[in-house]
């Protein structure tokens, strides 16, 4: 079958790499893709939110299934538009994707389904929000209700610190309409983990857990990013915890979604805080995580195309999925300056040497080919992912591979996966 994969990050390169290995995969297109996806797919220069052009391309090129990588095309209704055109689509509908695109919707649904999450209040009025936070005496988190490219949550250990981000979101409207409604949440503490699952609306298959590293700096310092590195599995999420997440979180939320908006199909991502009172939801995402997809798909044994097709046809229960028992560690290499301003177009060296190492795969994110040369083209540039017998061995191998790669002003964290040993 011919497939159009939509997106251009490390997640999409990992998905394309995995899909290209499937005997079911005919022609694989990636829109818009990056230099890495061009090795296994035909890149198509269409933006991931240009729904009309994506569906028209799919129709003109006999595409049988559209696979949606990121949240923006989901929120823009790509799955709905594909299905209306008679094309299979892997991912939730626009309404179901509100679990990610509208944090107020998600919070309400969690309450309805008794899913453990941080207590929260919703505000549309800046003055009311400000009065509320100044009346609190515990740490809080301020979140824009809409999509804000992973930058819409501000953790405020002291309540007064919430006033500035509230003003930025609600008065200066730095996230546009996404910040017109804000949530003020209780601050949870504990290790974080990402538990992702394939869902066809009825059957839920929970993937091996992963742990992201969101802040830019070593030791989890500095502003949040899309994710600076990741490892899988997570010692803190043992089989009992994973079963509890499925029972207390994933099953009830998928049931609540079905009652409210119909079947949830695709990947459902629970961002969790493992609190003293058990796992609680920080957020849901309606797609694979990035970088989570990189170590998780590197470990997954199974045919990703077959799985996606089974999700579209509501027969996920028929599919076999296995796991490489070895851990994987992914170190994100970024452009200096990210998550703020950064330069593009620097020549990248050493990727082939790193990729040639055993059990190493270099996934591309912000890269492109310019005159046949690989150059930087985004904030997060590469996800260097390695397997090893232990997390420490996978980490050492990933950093050995990172050491072979260079460009001007390249930046990466040096402590990815160190938390695995500390139980955090
Ligand atoms: P989000 O955009 O909701 O994923 O939040 C980004 C990051 O902010 C999370 O990965 C957490 O580190 C932190 N965070 C979000 N919500 C909370 C919360 N209720 N308590 C503590 N930290 C949080
Ligand atoms: N790595 C976090 C995310 O994909 O949202």
PDB file of N, CA, C and O and ligand atoms in Angstrom, residues 103 118 141 143 150 152-153 155 185-188 192 214 224 273 282-283, ligand 1:
ATOM      1  N   UNK A 103      -6.815  21.878  26.348  1.00  0.00           N
ATOM      2  CA  UNK A 103      -6.546  21.342  27.689  1.00  0.00           C
ATOM      3  C   UNK A 103      -7.756  21.482  28.602  1.00  0.00           C
ATOM      4  O   UNK A 103      -7.876  20.749  29.590  1.00  0.00           O
ATOM      5  N   UNK A 118      -3.869  16.589  37.994  1.00  0.00           N
ATOM      6  CA  UNK A 118      -3.722  17.747  38.877  1.00  0.00           C
ATOM      7  C   UNK A 118      -5.056  18.503  38.962  1.00  0.00           C
ATOM      8  O   UNK A 118      -5.753  18.652  37.959  1.00  0.00           O
ATOM      9  N   UNK A 141       0.984  25.688  38.377  1.00  0.00           N
ATOM     10  CA  UNK A 141       1.434  25.640  36.983  1.00  0.00           C
ATOM     11  C   UNK A 141       0.382  26.360  36.146  1.00  0.00           C
ATOM     12  O   UNK A 141      -0.813  26.121  36.310  1.00  0.00           O
ATOM     13  N   UNK A 143      -1.077  27.107  32.408  1.00  0.00           N
ATOM     14  CA  UNK A 143      -1.035  26.479  31.075  1.00  0.00           C
ATOM     15  C   UNK A 143      -2.011  27.141  30.119  1.00  0.00           C
ATOM     16  O   UNK A 143      -3.192  27.312  30.455  1.00  0.00           O
ATOM     17  N   UNK A 150       4.561  23.018  22.779  1.00  0.00           N
ATOM     18  CA  UNK A 150       5.256  22.510  23.960  1.00  0.00           C
ATOM     19  C   UNK A 150       5.765  23.591  24.903  1.00  0.00           C
ATOM     20  O   UNK A 150       6.439  23.298  25.881  1.00  0.00           O
ATOM     21  N   UNK A 152       3.687  26.039  26.312  1.00  0.00           N
ATOM     22  CA  UNK A 152       2.549  26.698  26.943  1.00  0.00           C
ATOM     23  C   UNK A 152       2.369  26.423  28.423  1.00  0.00           C
ATOM     24  O   UNK A 152       1.391  26.881  29.010  1.00  0.00           O
ATOM     25  N   UNK A 153       3.319  25.700  29.068  1.00  0.00           N
ATOM     26  CA  UNK A 153       3.181  25.422  30.502  1.00  0.00           C
ATOM     27  C   UNK A 153       4.314  26.115  31.259  1.00  0.00           C
ATOM     28  O   UNK A 153       5.474  25.987  30.875  1.00  0.00           O
ATOM     29  N   UNK A 155       5.884  26.475  35.068  1.00  0.00           N
ATOM     30  CA  UNK A 155       5.870  25.964  36.440  1.00  0.00           C
ATOM     31  C   UNK A 155       6.280  27.100  37.380  1.00  0.00           C
ATOM     32  O   UNK A 155       7.318  27.733  37.190  1.00  0.00           O
ATOM     33  N   UNK A 185      -3.073  25.139  37.571  1.00  0.00           N
ATOM     34  CA  UNK A 185      -3.075  23.780  38.115  1.00  0.00           C
ATOM     35  C   UNK A 185      -2.267  23.673  39.377  1.00  0.00           C
ATOM     36  O   UNK A 185      -1.298  24.406  39.562  1.00  0.00           O
ATOM     37  N   UNK A 186      -2.599  22.692  40.156  1.00  0.00           N
ATOM     38  CA  UNK A 186      -1.782  22.337  41.320  1.00  0.00           C
ATOM     39  C   UNK A 186      -0.436  21.796  40.813  1.00  0.00           C
ATOM     40  O   UNK A 186      -0.387  21.110  39.769  1.00  0.00           O
ATOM     41  N   UNK A 187       0.652  22.114  41.497  1.00  0.00           N
ATOM     42  CA  UNK A 187       1.987  21.640  41.121  1.00  0.00           C
ATOM     43  C   UNK A 187       2.185  20.229  41.679  1.00  0.00           C
ATOM     44  O   UNK A 187       2.137  20.027  42.886  1.00  0.00           O
ATOM     45  N   UNK A 188       2.398  19.279  40.775  1.00  0.00           N
ATOM     46  CA  UNK A 188       2.630  17.898  41.208  1.00  0.00           C
ATOM     47  C   UNK A 188       4.125  17.650  41.292  1.00  0.00           C
ATOM     48  O   UNK A 188       4.900  18.279  40.571  1.00  0.00           O
ATOM     49  N   UNK A 192       8.717  12.001  36.064  1.00  0.00           N
ATOM     50  CA  UNK A 192       7.785  12.032  34.938  1.00  0.00           C
ATOM     51  C   UNK A 192       8.020  10.837  34.038  1.00  0.00           C
ATOM     52  O   UNK A 192       9.136  10.327  33.958  1.00  0.00           O
ATOM     53  N   UNK A 214      12.735  17.510  29.206  1.00  0.00           N
ATOM     54  CA  UNK A 214      12.195  18.701  28.529  1.00  0.00           C
ATOM     55  C   UNK A 214      13.066  19.944  28.642  1.00  0.00           C
ATOM     56  O   UNK A 214      13.239  20.667  27.664  1.00  0.00           O
ATOM     57  N   UNK A 224      11.778  25.092  29.027  1.00  0.00           N
ATOM     58  CA  UNK A 224      11.347  23.841  28.412  1.00  0.00           C
ATOM     59  C   UNK A 224      11.509  23.891  26.895  1.00  0.00           C
ATOM     60  O   UNK A 224      11.419  24.946  26.276  1.00  0.00           O
ATOM     61  N   UNK A 273       2.937  12.152  35.904  1.00  0.00           N
ATOM     62  CA  UNK A 273       3.796  12.410  37.054  1.00  0.00           C
ATOM     63  C   UNK A 273       3.558  11.237  38.000  1.00  0.00           C
ATOM     64  O   UNK A 273       2.412  10.938  38.352  1.00  0.00           O
ATOM     65  N   UNK A 282      -0.392  14.665  33.561  1.00  0.00           N
ATOM     66  CA  UNK A 282      -0.004  16.063  33.353  1.00  0.00           C
ATOM     67  C   UNK A 282      -0.636  16.563  32.067  1.00  0.00           C
ATOM     68  O   UNK A 282      -1.107  17.683  31.972  1.00  0.00           O
ATOM     69  N   UNK A 283      -0.608  15.717  31.055  1.00  0.00           N
ATOM     70  CA  UNK A 283      -1.239  16.085  29.781  1.00  0.00           C
ATOM     71  C   UNK A 283      -1.449  14.829  28.965  1.00  0.00           C
ATOM     72  O   UNK A 283      -0.773  13.816  29.169  1.00  0.00           O
TER      73      UNK A 283
HETATM   74  P1  LIG B   1       2.958  20.196  29.362  1.00  0.00           P
HETATM   75  O1  LIG B   1       3.113  21.255  28.302  1.00  0.00           O
HETATM   76  O2  LIG B   1       1.609  20.121  29.952  1.00  0.00           O
HETATM   77  O3  LIG B   1       3.543  18.897  28.913  1.00  0.00           O
HETATM   78  O4  LIG B   1       3.961  20.609  30.531  1.00  0.00           O
HETATM   79  C1  LIG B   1       5.341  20.751  30.292  1.00  0.00           C
HETATM   80  C2  LIG B   1       6.113  20.369  31.532  1.00  0.00           C
HETATM   81  O5  LIG B   1       5.698  21.193  32.627  1.00  0.00           O
HETATM   82  C3  LIG B   1       5.864  18.950  31.994  1.00  0.00           C
HETATM   83  O6  LIG B   1       6.677  18.026  31.346  1.00  0.00           O
HETATM   84  C4  LIG B   1       6.176  19.061  33.465  1.00  0.00           C
HETATM   85  O7  LIG B   1       7.576  19.007  33.687  1.00  0.00           O
HETATM   86  C5  LIG B   1       5.700  20.441  33.817  1.00  0.00           C
HETATM   87  N1  LIG B   1       4.320  20.366  34.363  1.00  0.00           N
HETATM   88  C6  LIG B   1       3.161  20.462  33.687  1.00  0.00           C
HETATM   89  N2  LIG B   1       2.106  20.340  34.514  1.00  0.00           N
HETATM   90  C7  LIG B   1       2.597  20.162  35.749  1.00  0.00           C
HETATM   91  C8  LIG B   1       2.020  19.997  37.044  1.00  0.00           C
HETATM   92  N3  LIG B   1       0.696  20.011  37.230  1.00  0.00           N
HETATM   93  N4  LIG B   1       2.856  19.856  38.091  1.00  0.00           N
HETATM   94  C9  LIG B   1       4.197  19.872  37.921  1.00  0.00           C
HETATM   95  N5  LIG B   1       4.809  20.036  36.738  1.00  0.00           N
HETATM   96  C10 LIG B   1       4.033  20.179  35.656  1.00  0.00           C
END
